[in-house]
Amino acid sequence: MAYISEATEDDTIKLLKDLLDYYEVRYEYEIENSGEYSKVYGRCKDIMERILYNKNPLASAAVELKEKFSSTYLSAQIDLMLKMQSENPTEAIGKAKELVESCCKTILDEKGVEWDKNWDVGQLTGETVKLLKLMPKDIPDTTSAASEMKAILGNLRAIATNLAALRNPYGSGHGKSASYKGLEERHAKLAVGSSITH
């Protein structure tokens, strides 16, 4: 409390968020199995996400994504990815590609569609947009602004494919030589933002 009374707002938010992150990692069993602590933690997490939402528009999209998929694993991956943007851009770029994969697999599982573990991101995204009827061919030519909508839908799959292409040389998941120089925070934010809004 003494620190908070003198710290800047940004430093206070960072401290409280880091404490919540620490609690999530160290006391996962308590969160999942203790009614009292779980409720308090949930309220604190909601407050923190509202604060982050006001400070960072991308955080609001992340909150929505976590709510839609309601998965402990995905929520943890999204939080880690957002944190890694500045701390470790290489890791964030890798996580961005993995998030798209996880979301596609989750959607396909929920709809009872079998997928092959050897599919790449392009194949996973292709099957998912086909299932959701988000293919350019799903827009009738007679629809107003059909060509623009078809172009946008075509780019949805391209975003995922290009995230994978970016991840291969610049993201985590592949070994790098000692001379490797990663991309910067701004590149990681582009990848993370693309994966969350995709």
Coordinates of C-alpha atoms in Angstrom, one line a residue:
M1 CA 0.0 0.0 0.0
A2 CA 2.9 2.3 0.7
Y3 CA 4.3 1.7 -2.8
I4 CA 0.9 2.2 -4.4
S5 CA 0.3 5.5 -2.6
E6 CA 3.5 6.9 -4.2
A7 CA 3.6 5.0 -7.5
T8 CA 2.3 6.2 -10.9
E9 CA -0.9 4.9 -12.2
D10 CA 0.8 2.8 -14.8
D11 CA 3.2 1.3 -12.3
T12 CA 0.4 0.5 -9.9
I13 CA -1.6 -1.2 -12.7
K14 CA 1.6 -3.2 -13.7
L15 CA 2.2 -4.3 -10.1
L16 CA -1.4 -5.5 -9.6
K17 CA -1.5 -7.2 -12.9
D18 CA 1.8 -9.0 -12.2
L19 CA 0.5 -10.1 -8.8
L20 CA -2.7 -11.5 -10.5
D21 CA -0.5 -13.3 -13.1
Y22 CA 1.7 -14.7 -10.3
Y23 CA -1.4 -15.9 -8.4
E24 CA -2.7 -17.6 -11.6
V25 CA 0.5 -19.5 -12.1
R26 CA 1.3 -20.5 -8.5
Y27 CA -2.2 -21.1 -7.1
E28 CA -4.1 -22.6 -10.1
Y29 CA -5.5 -25.4 -7.8
E30 CA -6.8 -22.8 -5.3
I31 CA -8.5 -20.8 -8.1
E32 CA -10.2 -23.9 -9.5
N33 CA -11.2 -25.6 -6.2
S34 CA -11.8 -22.9 -3.6
G35 CA -15.1 -21.2 -3.9
E36 CA -14.2 -18.2 -1.7
Y37 CA -10.8 -17.4 -3.3
S38 CA -12.0 -18.2 -6.7
K39 CA -14.8 -15.5 -6.4
V40 CA -12.4 -12.9 -5.1
Y41 CA -9.9 -13.7 -7.8
G42 CA -12.7 -13.5 -10.5
R43 CA -13.8 -10.1 -9.3
C44 CA -10.2 -8.8 -9.2
K45 CA -9.5 -10.2 -12.7
D46 CA -12.7 -8.5 -14.1
I47 CA -11.6 -5.2 -12.6
M48 CA -8.1 -5.5 -14.0
E49 CA -9.4 -6.4 -17.5
R50 CA -11.7 -3.3 -17.4
I51 CA -8.8 -1.1 -16.5
L52 CA -6.6 -2.6 -19.2
Y53 CA -9.5 -2.3 -21.7
N54 CA -9.6 1.4 -21.1
K55 CA -5.9 1.8 -21.6
N56 CA -5.5 -0.6 -24.5
P57 CA -8.2 -1.2 -27.1
L58 CA -6.5 -4.5 -28.1
A59 CA -7.0 -5.8 -24.6
S60 CA -10.8 -5.4 -25.0
A61 CA -10.7 -7.7 -28.1
A62 CA -8.6 -10.2 -26.0
V63 CA -11.2 -10.1 -23.3
E64 CA -14.0 -10.8 -25.8
L65 CA -12.0 -13.6 -27.3
K66 CA -11.5 -15.2 -23.9
E67 CA -15.2 -14.9 -23.1
K68 CA -16.2 -16.6 -26.4
F69 CA -13.9 -19.5 -26.0
S70 CA -14.1 -19.8 -22.2
S71 CA -11.0 -22.0 -22.0
T72 CA -8.4 -21.8 -19.2
Y73 CA -5.7 -22.8 -21.7
L74 CA -6.6 -20.2 -24.3
S75 CA -7.0 -17.5 -21.7
A76 CA -3.6 -18.2 -20.4
Q77 CA -2.1 -18.2 -23.9
I78 CA -3.8 -14.8 -24.8
D79 CA -2.5 -13.2 -21.5
L80 CA 1.0 -14.5 -22.1
M81 CA 1.0 -13.4 -25.8
L82 CA -0.1 -9.8 -24.8
K83 CA 2.6 -9.7 -22.1
M84 CA 5.3 -11.0 -24.5
Q85 CA 4.7 -8.3 -27.1
S86 CA 7.2 -6.0 -25.4
E87 CA 9.2 -8.5 -23.3
N88 CA 9.8 -11.1 -26.0
P89 CA 8.6 -10.2 -29.5
T90 CA 9.8 -13.5 -30.9
E91 CA 7.7 -15.5 -28.4
A92 CA 4.7 -13.2 -29.0
I93 CA 4.8 -13.8 -32.8
G94 CA 4.9 -17.6 -32.2
K95 CA 2.0 -17.4 -29.8
A96 CA 0.0 -15.3 -32.3
K97 CA 0.2 -18.1 -34.9
E98 CA -0.6 -20.7 -32.2
L99 CA -3.7 -18.7 -31.1
V100 CA -5.2 -18.8 -34.7
E101 CA -4.5 -22.6 -34.8
S102 CA -6.1 -23.1 -31.3
C103 CA -9.2 -21.1 -32.2
C104 CA -9.7 -23.0 -35.5
K105 CA -9.3 -26.4 -33.8
T106 CA -11.7 -25.4 -31.1
I107 CA -14.4 -24.2 -33.6
L108 CA -14.0 -27.4 -35.6
D109 CA -14.2 -29.6 -32.5
E110 CA -17.3 -27.8 -31.3
K111 CA -19.0 -28.3 -34.7
G112 CA -18.0 -32.0 -34.8
V113 CA -15.6 -31.6 -37.8
E114 CA -12.6 -33.8 -37.8
W115 CA -9.2 -32.2 -38.6
D116 CA -5.9 -33.7 -39.4
K117 CA -3.0 -33.1 -36.9
N118 CA -0.7 -32.5 -39.9
W119 CA -2.8 -29.6 -41.3
D120 CA -1.0 -26.3 -41.4
V121 CA -2.5 -23.0 -40.5
G122 CA -3.8 -22.4 -44.0
Q123 CA -5.6 -25.7 -44.1
L124 CA -7.1 -25.2 -40.6
T125 CA -8.2 -21.7 -41.4
G126 CA -9.6 -22.8 -44.8
E127 CA -11.8 -25.5 -43.2
T128 CA -12.9 -23.1 -40.5
V129 CA -14.0 -20.3 -42.8
K130 CA -15.7 -22.9 -45.0
L131 CA -17.6 -24.2 -42.0
L132 CA -18.6 -20.7 -40.9
K133 CA -19.6 -19.8 -44.5
L134 CA -17.1 -17.0 -44.7
M135 CA -15.7 -18.0 -48.1
P136 CA -15.7 -15.4 -50.9
K137 CA -17.9 -17.8 -52.9
D138 CA -20.6 -17.6 -50.1
I139 CA -21.3 -14.0 -51.1
P140 CA -23.8 -13.9 -54.1
D141 CA -22.6 -11.7 -56.9
T142 CA -25.9 -9.8 -56.7
T143 CA -25.1 -8.6 -53.2
S144 CA -24.4 -5.0 -52.8
A145 CA -20.6 -4.4 -52.5
A146 CA -20.0 -8.1 -53.3
S147 CA -16.6 -7.7 -54.7
E148 CA -15.3 -5.7 -51.7
M149 CA -16.8 -8.3 -49.2
K150 CA -15.3 -11.2 -51.2
A151 CA -11.9 -9.4 -51.1
I152 CA -12.1 -9.0 -47.3
L153 CA -13.1 -12.6 -46.8
G154 CA -10.3 -13.8 -49.0
N155 CA -7.9 -11.7 -46.8
L156 CA -9.1 -13.5 -43.7
R157 CA -7.3 -16.7 -44.7
A158 CA -4.3 -14.7 -46.0
I159 CA -3.8 -13.2 -42.6
A160 CA -3.5 -16.6 -41.0
T161 CA -1.2 -17.9 -43.7
N162 CA 1.0 -14.8 -43.5
L163 CA 1.2 -15.1 -39.7
A164 CA 2.5 -18.6 -40.1
A165 CA 5.0 -17.4 -42.7
L166 CA 6.2 -14.6 -40.3
R167 CA 6.5 -17.0 -37.5
N168 CA 8.7 -19.5 -39.3
P169 CA 11.8 -17.1 -39.5
Y170 CA 10.9 -14.7 -36.7
G171 CA 8.7 -16.4 -34.2
S172 CA 9.3 -19.0 -31.5
G173 CA 9.0 -22.7 -32.3
H174 CA 12.0 -23.1 -34.5
G175 CA 15.6 -23.2 -33.4
K176 CA 17.7 -20.1 -34.4
S177 CA 21.4 -19.6 -35.0
A178 CA 23.5 -17.6 -32.6
S179 CA 23.5 -14.7 -35.0
Y180 CA 19.7 -14.5 -35.0
K181 CA 18.2 -11.0 -34.7
G182 CA 14.5 -10.9 -34.0
L183 CA 11.9 -8.4 -35.0
E184 CA 10.8 -5.5 -32.8
E185 CA 7.9 -4.9 -30.4
R186 CA 5.9 -3.1 -33.2
H187 CA 6.1 -6.2 -35.4
A188 CA 4.9 -8.4 -32.5
K189 CA 2.0 -6.0 -31.9
L190 CA 1.0 -6.3 -35.5
A191 CA 1.1 -10.1 -35.3
V192 CA -0.7 -10.3 -32.0
G193 CA -3.4 -7.7 -33.0
S194 CA -4.0 -9.6 -36.3
S195 CA -4.4 -13.0 -34.5
I196 CA -6.8 -11.6 -31.8
T197 CA -9.0 -9.7 -34.2
H198 CA -8.8 -12.5 -36.9

